[in-house]
Short mmCIF file of C-alpha atoms in Angstrom, two decimals:
data_model
loop_
_atom_site.label_atom_id
_atom_site.label_comp_id
_atom_site.label_asym_id
_atom_site.label_seq_id
_atom_site.Cartn_x
_atom_site.Cartn_y
_atom_site.Cartn_z
CA MET A 1 152.39 -142.30 -19.39
CA SER A 2 153.23 -142.12 -23.08
CA GLU A 3 156.11 -140.07 -24.40
CA ILE A 4 155.36 -136.51 -25.68
CA LYS A 5 156.15 -135.86 -29.32
CA LEU A 6 158.85 -133.35 -30.22
CA SER A 7 156.56 -131.40 -32.50
CA GLU A 8 154.11 -130.81 -29.69
CA GLN A 9 156.90 -129.69 -27.40
CA LEU A 10 158.24 -127.28 -30.04
CA GLY A 11 154.72 -125.86 -30.54
CA ALA A 12 154.28 -125.27 -26.84
CA MET A 13 157.73 -123.70 -26.59
CA ALA A 14 156.92 -121.34 -29.49
CA ILE A 15 153.84 -120.13 -27.67
CA ILE A 16 155.84 -119.68 -24.50
CA ASP A 17 158.53 -117.69 -26.40
CA GLU A 18 155.86 -115.49 -27.94
CA LEU A 19 154.31 -114.83 -24.55
CA TYR A 20 157.73 -114.16 -23.06
CA GLN A 21 158.56 -111.64 -25.78
CA LYS A 22 155.23 -109.87 -25.26
CA GLN A 23 155.88 -109.84 -21.53
CA GLN A 24 159.34 -108.33 -22.13
CA LEU A 25 157.94 -105.69 -24.43
CA LEU A 26 155.25 -104.92 -21.88
CA LEU A 27 157.84 -104.64 -19.13
CA GLU A 28 159.88 -102.32 -21.31
CA HIS A 29 156.88 -100.10 -21.89
CA LEU A 30 155.89 -100.19 -18.26
CA ASP A 31 159.40 -99.50 -16.95
CA ARG A 32 159.43 -95.74 -17.53
CA ASN A 33 163.08 -95.10 -16.63
CA VAL A 34 164.48 -97.84 -18.84
CA LEU A 35 162.21 -96.75 -21.70
CA ARG A 36 163.25 -93.10 -21.27
CA ASP A 37 166.95 -93.94 -21.28
CA LYS A 38 166.60 -96.15 -24.30
CA LEU A 39 164.55 -93.53 -26.19
CA LYS A 40 167.00 -90.80 -25.29
CA GLU A 41 169.97 -92.84 -26.47
CA ASN A 42 168.34 -93.87 -29.74
CA ILE A 43 167.16 -90.33 -30.52
CA LYS A 44 170.57 -88.86 -29.79
CA ASN A 45 172.32 -91.47 -31.98
CA TYR A 46 169.86 -90.76 -34.80
CA TYR A 47 170.62 -87.04 -34.90
CA GLN A 48 174.39 -87.65 -34.53
CA THR A 49 174.40 -89.96 -37.55
CA LYS A 50 172.76 -87.11 -39.47
CA GLY A 51 175.42 -84.70 -38.23
CA GLN A 52 172.94 -82.58 -36.23
CA PHE A 53 173.68 -81.45 -32.73
CA ILE A 54 170.64 -81.53 -30.44
CA ASP A 55 170.76 -80.24 -26.91
CA ASP A 56 169.98 -82.87 -24.24
CA SER A 57 167.42 -80.57 -22.61
CA LEU A 58 165.47 -80.34 -25.87
CA ILE A 59 165.50 -84.14 -26.22
CA GLU A 60 164.40 -84.43 -22.60
CA LYS A 61 161.53 -82.02 -23.18
CA GLY A 62 160.40 -83.92 -26.27
CA ILE A 63 160.47 -87.24 -24.42
CA ASN A 64 158.45 -85.72 -21.55
CA LEU A 65 155.82 -84.50 -24.01
CA TRP A 66 155.74 -87.91 -25.63
CA PHE A 67 155.25 -89.62 -22.30
CA ASP A 68 152.43 -87.15 -21.49
CA LYS A 69 150.55 -88.08 -24.67
CA ARG A 70 151.58 -91.72 -24.67
CA LEU A 71 148.76 -93.13 -22.58
CA ARG A 72 146.23 -90.32 -23.22
CA PHE A 73 143.06 -91.21 -25.15
CA ASN A 74 142.48 -88.87 -28.06
CA VAL A 75 138.87 -88.79 -29.10
CA PRO A 76 138.61 -89.19 -32.87
CA LYS A 77 136.73 -86.44 -34.77
CA ARG A 78 133.21 -87.40 -35.87
CA ASN A 79 130.89 -85.78 -38.44
CA TRP A 80 127.44 -84.33 -37.64
CA PHE A 81 125.68 -87.58 -38.54
CA MET A 82 127.70 -89.57 -35.98
CA HIS A 83 126.90 -86.95 -33.35
CA PHE A 84 123.23 -87.15 -34.33
CA LEU A 85 123.24 -90.94 -34.00
CA ALA A 86 124.96 -90.72 -30.63
CA LEU A 87 122.37 -88.15 -29.46
CA CYS A 88 119.55 -90.38 -30.68
CA TYR A 89 121.00 -93.30 -28.78
CA ILE A 90 121.34 -91.26 -25.61
CA LYS A 91 117.77 -89.85 -25.98
CA ARG A 92 116.39 -93.09 -27.37
CA ASN A 93 113.30 -93.05 -25.11
CA ILE A 94 112.28 -89.62 -26.36
CA VAL A 95 113.16 -90.56 -29.95
CA PHE A 96 111.04 -93.68 -29.78
CA SER A 97 108.13 -91.63 -28.36
CA ILE A 98 108.47 -89.13 -31.20
CA ILE A 99 108.59 -91.95 -33.74
CA TYR A 100 105.46 -93.49 -32.25
CA ILE A 101 103.70 -90.11 -32.35
CA ILE A 102 104.73 -89.54 -35.96
CA LEU A 103 103.52 -92.98 -36.94
CA PHE A 104 100.22 -92.34 -35.10
CA VAL A 105 99.79 -88.98 -36.83
CA LEU A 106 100.58 -90.49 -40.20
CA THR A 107 98.01 -93.19 -39.50
CA LEU A 108 95.41 -90.55 -38.61
CA ILE A 109 96.26 -88.55 -41.73
CA ASN A 110 95.91 -91.62 -43.86
CA PHE A 111 92.58 -92.46 -42.21
CA ALA A 112 91.39 -88.88 -42.69
CA GLU A 113 92.39 -88.94 -46.34
CA VAL A 114 90.51 -92.18 -46.82
CA THR A 115 87.45 -90.73 -45.04
CA ILE A 116 87.61 -87.51 -47.05
CA THR A 117 87.95 -89.47 -50.26
CA LYS A 118 84.88 -91.53 -49.39
CA LYS A 119 82.97 -88.37 -48.50
CA ILE A 120 83.99 -86.69 -51.76
CA LYS A 121 82.87 -89.72 -53.75
CA SER A 122 79.58 -89.75 -51.82
CA ASN A 123 79.12 -86.03 -52.56
CA ILE A 124 79.87 -86.66 -56.20
CA ASP A 125 77.13 -89.30 -56.37
CA SER A 126 74.59 -87.18 -54.49
CA THR A 127 75.38 -84.06 -56.54
CA TYR A 128 75.07 -85.99 -59.77
CA ASN A 129 71.73 -87.42 -58.66
CA HIS A 130 70.56 -83.94 -57.69
CA ILE A 131 71.50 -82.69 -61.15
CA LEU A 132 69.45 -85.45 -62.74
CA SER A 133 66.53 -84.56 -60.46
CA ALA A 134 66.83 -80.91 -61.46
CA LYS A 135 66.87 -81.92 -65.10
CA SER A 136 63.67 -83.88 -64.55
CA SER A 137 62.10 -80.83 -62.88
CA LEU A 138 63.11 -78.68 -65.84
CA ASN A 139 61.46 -81.15 -68.19
CA ASP A 140 58.28 -80.95 -66.11
CA LEU A 141 58.40 -77.16 -66.24
CA ASN A 142 58.89 -77.31 -69.99
CA ARG A 143 55.75 -79.43 -70.36
CA LYS A 144 53.88 -77.09 -68.04
CA PHE A 145 55.01 -74.09 -70.09
CA LEU A 146 53.83 -75.72 -73.32
CA GLU A 147 50.37 -76.14 -71.77
CA ILE A 148 50.29 -72.53 -70.55
CA ASP A 149 51.45 -71.29 -73.94
CA LYS A 150 48.18 -72.51 -75.46
CA HIS A 151 46.06 -69.93 -73.57
CA SER A 152 44.81 -66.92 -75.49
CA VAL A 153 45.68 -63.40 -74.30
CA ASN A 154 43.68 -60.19 -74.78
CA PHE A 155 45.22 -57.32 -72.80
CA ALA A 156 48.53 -58.53 -71.33
CA GLN A 157 50.19 -59.45 -74.63
CA VAL A 158 53.33 -57.32 -74.17
CA PRO A 159 54.49 -58.60 -70.73
CA ILE A 160 53.35 -62.15 -71.48
CA LYS A 161 55.34 -62.24 -74.73
CA LYS A 162 58.38 -60.91 -72.88
CA LEU A 163 58.05 -63.58 -70.20
CA LYS A 164 57.57 -66.36 -72.72
CA ASN A 165 60.71 -65.39 -74.62
CA SER A 166 62.70 -65.31 -71.39
CA ILE A 167 61.41 -68.74 -70.34
CA ILE A 168 62.19 -70.23 -73.76
CA ASP A 169 65.76 -68.88 -73.62
CA LEU A 170 66.28 -70.40 -70.16
CA LEU A 171 64.85 -73.77 -71.14
CA ASN A 172 67.05 -73.92 -74.26
CA GLN A 173 70.23 -73.55 -72.20
CA ASP A 174 71.64 -77.08 -71.80
CA ASN A 175 73.93 -77.30 -68.79
CA ILE A 176 73.67 -81.08 -68.41
CA SER A 177 74.73 -82.53 -71.76
CA SER A 178 78.45 -82.53 -70.80
CA ILE A 179 77.87 -84.31 -67.48
CA VAL A 180 79.05 -87.94 -67.41
CA LYS A 181 77.91 -90.38 -64.76
CA PRO A 182 80.63 -90.87 -62.08
CA GLY A 183 82.50 -94.11 -62.56
CA ALA A 184 82.47 -93.79 -66.34
CA ASP A 185 84.98 -91.89 -68.48
CA LEU A 186 85.54 -88.61 -66.69
CA SER A 187 88.58 -87.49 -68.65
CA SER A 188 86.54 -84.79 -70.35
CA ILE A 189 85.75 -83.21 -66.97
CA ALA A 190 88.69 -83.73 -64.61
CA GLN A 191 90.99 -86.45 -63.33
CA LYS A 192 90.77 -85.83 -59.61
CA ASP A 193 87.77 -86.37 -57.38
CA LYS A 194 87.96 -82.85 -55.97
CA ASP A 195 87.95 -81.34 -59.45
CA ILE A 196 85.04 -83.55 -60.43
CA LEU A 197 83.07 -82.55 -57.35
CA LYS A 198 83.83 -78.87 -57.90
CA TYR A 199 82.68 -79.07 -61.50
CA LEU A 200 79.50 -80.94 -60.57
CA LYS A 201 78.67 -78.47 -57.81
CA GLU A 202 79.15 -75.51 -60.14
CA THR A 203 76.89 -77.19 -62.69
CA ASP A 204 74.35 -78.07 -59.99
CA TYR A 205 74.29 -74.46 -58.76
CA SER A 206 73.84 -73.17 -62.30
CA ILE A 207 70.96 -75.57 -62.96
CA LYS A 208 69.38 -74.84 -59.59
CA THR A 209 69.53 -71.10 -60.33
CA LYS A 210 67.98 -71.62 -63.72
CA LEU A 211 65.29 -73.86 -62.22
CA SER A 212 64.42 -71.14 -59.70
CA GLU A 213 64.25 -68.47 -62.42
CA VAL A 214 62.08 -70.61 -64.69
CA THR A 215 59.74 -71.48 -61.80
CA SER A 216 59.42 -67.81 -60.82
CA GLN A 217 58.78 -66.65 -64.37
CA ILE A 218 56.22 -69.38 -65.03
CA THR A 219 54.43 -68.33 -61.83
CA GLN A 220 54.44 -64.73 -63.06
CA LEU A 221 53.16 -65.92 -66.42
CA GLN A 222 50.28 -67.78 -64.77
CA GLU A 223 49.40 -64.75 -62.66
CA LEU A 224 49.43 -62.50 -65.73
CA ILE A 225 47.21 -64.90 -67.63
CA GLU A 226 44.79 -64.96 -64.67
CA THR A 227 44.87 -61.16 -64.57
CA ASP A 228 44.13 -61.06 -68.27
CA LYS A 229 41.21 -63.45 -67.78
CA LYS A 230 39.80 -61.33 -64.95
CA LEU A 231 40.10 -58.14 -66.98
CA THR A 232 38.52 -59.75 -70.02
CA LYS A 233 35.64 -61.15 -67.98
CA LEU A 234 35.14 -57.83 -66.20
CA ILE A 235 35.46 -55.44 -69.12
CA GLN A 236 33.32 -57.48 -71.48
CA ASN A 237 30.52 -57.56 -68.88
CA GLN A 238 27.66 -55.21 -69.79
CA GLU A 239 26.93 -54.50 -66.12
CA PHE A 240 30.48 -53.28 -65.67
CA THR A 241 30.20 -51.11 -68.76
CA ASP A 242 27.05 -49.48 -67.40
CA ALA A 243 28.60 -49.06 -63.96
CA SER A 244 31.76 -47.46 -65.38
CA LYS A 245 29.60 -44.81 -67.07
CA LYS A 246 28.02 -43.91 -63.74
CA TYR A 247 31.26 -44.30 -61.79
CA PRO A 248 34.09 -43.18 -64.13
CA ILE A 249 36.74 -44.20 -61.61
CA LEU A 250 36.18 -47.82 -62.67
CA GLN A 251 37.07 -47.07 -66.28
CA ASN A 252 40.02 -44.92 -65.18
CA ILE A 253 41.52 -47.78 -63.18
CA VAL A 254 40.95 -50.23 -66.06
CA ASP A 255 42.69 -47.83 -68.45
CA SER A 256 45.57 -47.46 -66.00
CA ILE A 257 45.97 -51.25 -65.73
CA ILE A 258 45.91 -51.68 -69.51
CA ASP A 259 48.50 -48.90 -69.94
CA SER A 260 50.75 -50.60 -67.38
CA LEU A 261 50.39 -53.91 -69.22
CA ASN A 262 51.22 -52.26 -72.56
CA GLN A 263 54.36 -50.85 -70.97
CA GLY A 264 55.46 -54.38 -70.09
CA GLN A 265 54.79 -54.30 -66.36
CA THR A 266 54.11 -57.69 -64.80
CA ASN A 267 53.15 -56.77 -61.21
CA ILE A 268 49.54 -55.80 -61.88
CA ASP A 269 47.06 -55.75 -59.01
CA THR A 270 43.41 -56.12 -59.98
CA ASN A 271 42.16 -56.36 -56.40
CA ARG A 272 41.37 -52.64 -56.22
CA ILE A 273 39.11 -52.62 -59.24
CA GLU A 274 37.37 -55.77 -58.02
CA THR A 275 36.90 -54.19 -54.60
CA LEU A 276 35.53 -50.99 -56.10
CA TYR A 277 33.22 -52.87 -58.43
CA SER A 278 31.86 -54.90 -55.55
CA SER A 279 31.18 -51.66 -53.60
CA ILE A 280 28.77 -50.27 -56.20
CA GLU A 281 25.81 -51.72 -54.34
CA ARG A 282 26.88 -49.88 -51.22
CA ALA A 283 27.22 -46.62 -53.15
CA GLU A 284 23.75 -47.04 -54.65
CA PHE A 285 22.35 -47.80 -51.20
CA LEU A 286 23.90 -44.62 -49.80
CA GLU A 287 22.52 -42.57 -52.69
CA LYS A 288 19.08 -43.86 -51.84
CA LYS A 289 19.78 -43.06 -48.20
CA ILE A 290 20.56 -39.46 -49.14
CA GLU A 291 17.24 -39.23 -51.00
CA SER A 292 15.46 -40.76 -48.01
CA ASP A 293 17.10 -38.32 -45.60
CA THR A 294 16.15 -35.39 -47.76
CA LYS A 295 12.58 -36.65 -47.99
CA GLN A 296 12.39 -37.08 -44.23
CA LEU A 297 13.57 -33.52 -43.62
CA LEU A 298 11.07 -32.19 -46.15
CA GLU A 299 8.33 -34.11 -44.37
CA LEU A 300 9.37 -32.27 -41.20
CA SER A 301 8.83 -29.00 -43.14
CA VAL A 302 12.44 -27.87 -42.76
CA PRO A 303 12.74 -24.61 -44.74
CA LYS A 304 15.29 -24.28 -47.54
CA SER A 305 17.11 -21.59 -45.56
CA ASP A 306 18.02 -24.23 -42.96
CA MET A 307 19.05 -26.89 -45.51
CA ASN A 308 22.34 -25.29 -46.57
CA PRO A 309 24.61 -27.37 -44.25
CA ILE A 310 22.73 -30.55 -45.18
CA ILE A 311 22.95 -29.83 -48.91
CA ALA A 312 26.70 -29.19 -48.55
CA LEU A 313 27.10 -32.43 -46.61
CA GLN A 314 25.13 -34.46 -49.17
CA THR A 315 26.86 -32.83 -52.16
CA SER A 316 30.27 -33.70 -50.70
CA LEU A 317 29.24 -37.31 -50.05
CA LEU A 318 27.73 -37.70 -53.55
CA ALA A 319 31.03 -36.50 -55.03
CA ASP A 320 32.86 -39.10 -52.93
CA LEU A 321 30.44 -41.82 -54.01
CA LYS A 322 31.15 -41.05 -57.68
CA ASP A 323 34.72 -42.08 -56.89
CA LEU A 324 33.43 -44.95 -54.73
CA ASN A 325 35.05 -43.27 -51.75
CA PHE A 326 33.40 -44.15 -48.45
CA GLU A 327 35.70 -42.36 -46.01
CA ASN A 328 33.11 -39.74 -45.05
CA VAL A 329 30.10 -42.03 -44.86
CA GLU A 330 30.28 -42.45 -41.10
CA ASN A 331 30.50 -38.69 -40.57
CA TYR A 332 27.54 -38.14 -42.90
CA GLN A 333 25.42 -40.69 -41.08
CA THR A 334 26.31 -39.15 -37.72
CA MET A 335 25.49 -35.63 -38.88
CA MET A 336 22.27 -36.63 -40.61
CA ALA A 337 21.06 -38.45 -37.50
CA TYR A 338 21.86 -35.26 -35.58
CA TYR A 339 20.02 -32.96 -38.02
CA ILE A 340 16.93 -35.18 -38.17
CA LYS A 341 16.75 -35.39 -34.39
CA LEU A 342 17.31 -31.62 -34.19
CA ALA A 343 14.46 -31.02 -36.63
CA GLN A 344 12.18 -33.24 -34.57
CA THR A 345 12.84 -31.45 -31.25
CA ASN A 346 11.65 -28.19 -29.69
CA LEU A 347 14.65 -26.48 -28.08
CA THR A 348 15.15 -23.35 -26.05
CA LEU A 349 18.54 -21.68 -25.75
CA THR A 350 18.57 -20.97 -22.00
CA ILE A 351 21.09 -18.90 -20.04
CA VAL A 352 22.89 -20.99 -17.41
CA ASP A 353 21.76 -20.01 -13.91
CA HIS A 354 23.81 -22.11 -11.50
CA PRO A 355 26.21 -21.16 -8.71
CA ASP A 356 28.91 -23.53 -10.04
CA HIS A 357 28.87 -22.05 -13.57
CA LYS A 358 29.35 -18.61 -15.00
CA SER A 359 26.40 -17.05 -16.74
CA GLY A 360 28.48 -14.77 -18.96
CA VAL A 361 32.04 -13.81 -19.90
CA GLU A 362 33.70 -10.74 -21.33
CA ARG A 363 36.49 -11.16 -23.92
CA THR A 364 39.17 -8.57 -24.63
CA HIS A 365 40.86 -8.99 -28.01
CA GLU A 366 44.63 -8.59 -27.78
CA ASN A 367 45.13 -7.28 -31.31
CA THR A 368 42.49 -4.54 -31.26
CA ASN A 369 41.75 -4.19 -27.54
CA GLY A 370 38.13 -4.58 -28.57
CA LYS A 371 35.63 -6.42 -26.41
CA SER A 372 33.04 -9.13 -26.97
CA TRP A 373 30.37 -10.42 -24.61
CA TYR A 374 29.07 -13.93 -24.32
CA LEU A 375 26.23 -15.52 -22.33
CA ILE A 376 26.75 -19.13 -21.26
CA VAL A 377 23.75 -21.08 -22.55
CA GLN A 378 22.31 -24.59 -22.86
CA ALA A 379 19.87 -26.06 -25.38
CA LEU A 380 16.97 -27.45 -23.32
CA THR A 381 14.06 -29.59 -24.45
CA SER A 382 10.48 -28.79 -23.50
CA THR A 383 10.98 -31.01 -20.43
CA GLY A 384 14.11 -29.06 -19.38
CA LYS A 385 16.59 -31.75 -20.39
CA PRO A 386 19.92 -30.48 -21.83
CA THR A 387 20.67 -31.55 -25.41
CA SER A 388 24.05 -31.57 -27.16
CA ILE A 389 24.37 -29.51 -30.33
CA TRP A 390 27.24 -28.93 -32.73
CA VAL A 391 28.99 -25.65 -32.01
CA LYS A 392 31.85 -24.03 -33.93
CA SER A 393 34.15 -21.78 -31.90
CA ILE A 394 34.66 -18.33 -33.36
CA GLU A 395 38.04 -18.19 -31.59
CA THR A 396 39.66 -21.51 -32.57
CA GLY A 397 37.54 -22.72 -35.49
CA GLU A 398 37.03 -26.04 -33.68
CA THR A 399 33.66 -27.76 -33.88
CA LYS A 400 32.37 -29.87 -30.97
CA LEU A 401 29.16 -31.56 -29.85
CA VAL A 402 28.49 -29.83 -26.51
CA GLU A 403 25.67 -29.16 -24.06
CA MET A 404 26.99 -25.79 -22.90
CA PHE A 405 28.64 -22.97 -24.88
CA GLY A 406 29.03 -19.21 -25.00
CA GLN A 407 26.64 -17.27 -27.27
CA GLN A 408 27.74 -13.79 -28.33
CA VAL A 409 25.37 -10.92 -27.50
CA THR A 410 25.44 -7.14 -27.45
CA LEU A 411 26.76 -5.23 -24.44
CA LYS A 412 23.23 -4.08 -23.63
CA ALA A 413 21.88 -7.64 -23.52
CA PHE A 414 24.93 -8.78 -21.50
CA ASN A 415 24.44 -5.99 -18.91
CA ALA A 416 20.72 -6.72 -18.68
CA VAL A 417 21.40 -10.33 -17.74
CA LYS A 418 24.12 -9.18 -15.36
CA GLU A 419 21.76 -6.79 -13.53
CA ASP A 420 19.04 -9.45 -13.48
CA LYS A 421 21.36 -11.83 -11.68
CA ILE A 422 22.70 -9.20 -9.27
CA ASN A 423 19.21 -8.32 -8.06
CA ASP A 424 18.42 -11.63 -6.37
CA GLY A 425 21.20 -14.02 -7.43
CA HIS A 426 19.04 -15.60 -10.15
CA ILE A 427 18.27 -14.86 -13.75
CA ASP A 428 14.55 -14.41 -14.13
CA ASN A 429 14.54 -13.79 -17.88
CA ASN A 430 16.80 -16.69 -18.92
CA LYS A 431 15.23 -17.54 -22.31
CA LEU A 432 17.55 -16.35 -25.06
CA CYS A 433 16.51 -18.13 -28.31
CA ALA A 434 13.95 -20.75 -29.39
CA LYS A 435 13.93 -23.49 -32.06
CA PRO A 436 10.56 -25.06 -32.91
CA LYS A 437 10.10 -28.43 -34.62
CA GLY A 438 10.87 -28.40 -38.32
CA ARG A 439 13.74 -25.93 -37.87
CA LEU A 440 17.50 -26.51 -37.68
CA THR A 441 18.43 -23.02 -36.46
CA PHE A 442 17.40 -20.93 -33.47
CA ASN A 443 15.17 -17.85 -33.74
CA CYS A 444 17.00 -15.17 -31.76
CA PRO A 445 16.41 -11.46 -31.08
CA ASN A 446 18.64 -8.81 -32.68
CA SER A 447 20.65 -8.58 -29.44
CA VAL A 448 22.06 -12.08 -30.16
CA LYS A 449 24.98 -12.31 -32.57
CA SER A 450 26.28 -15.34 -34.53
CA GLY A 451 29.57 -15.81 -32.65
CA ARG A 452 30.00 -18.76 -30.26
CA ILE A 453 32.84 -19.96 -28.01
CA LEU A 454 33.65 -23.31 -26.43
CA GLU A 455 36.01 -22.27 -23.64
CA TRP A 456 35.79 -19.55 -20.99
#
């Protein structure tokens, strides 16, 4: 075994001395009684050297307080950020979840912004293309207008001139010259895509509105020109001129249309005048029918005294035909068929003699307390068949086509029929009035009055 060097021994001894001193200091600190006595003695000597008298109990109390705080851990004060970091560390699982959520949301927001940006750019392109399409449509309308403008006008000059001026003003408005194709220099419009899109949409809406207005006005212009052509063709026709003299309503409507055109109106309807003009043949046919009906009644030897209702009916219809009014044609035809058939038939006004029907009624007038008497009658043919005739009620003014009605008679005639029926339950003398062929009215004795009723 080799000898150990002195330097190595001294080094080891120095370490041992250092450890021994630390052990002694530790023992002093751990030995409470020794440490207390030593502290007490040193503190008392310190104050004595300063000439201050300190009571032993006060020194004892101070040493006790020092020993109480000696091994106590005093938490150092931290600021809010340190507390926040400590809380984050404690709640790190929640914090990490929140961070992940925030990152996910930010990713979604970024994706949405990218998507929106792409959509905006797509809308910009489509809106710009739509504007170009609208511009092309306006150019087509302009060419169409130039062709229409070549047509001559006779009666609708005022509204057509007004429409033309309006169309020219709209076509001269240039809403597209300031539009620059997207992707080029857009500094004159806006710097942001949203502003660009907003501007393009506003321009597109303006152009679309103008396109709609121009289209509508050109359509009105075409309709007015067609109306003018129809009027010109109609009015300059000699047949129409002759017809308007016979039927003044035609000329009145033409004058009304021309006045409306001169006042600048554009919504002119020529259908009515065309309809009326096309109905002239029907009016002429009906006029001939009236002549034929009159001739037929004359051939049946109908006296003039019986023609009054027919003349009134024909006069009313002729007045309607002058205005090309056919509302009462059906009624005229119905009544004329009735009168002709009536003139062709022998009829007898016969008192009703049936157990289920009254043969007569007595009326008492409430206002005057006067009385009227009516026999219930039927118009029978020569074969005894009942026939319907038109009867106007003296009480209500209503006119109906009936087979049975009440005919007013005198009290004497009423009582005679009453006694006739009482005798044997039947009316032997039941013939009241007669109408031969060629007549429209009944021949009645003086005991028969003109009043008739429909209800009893």
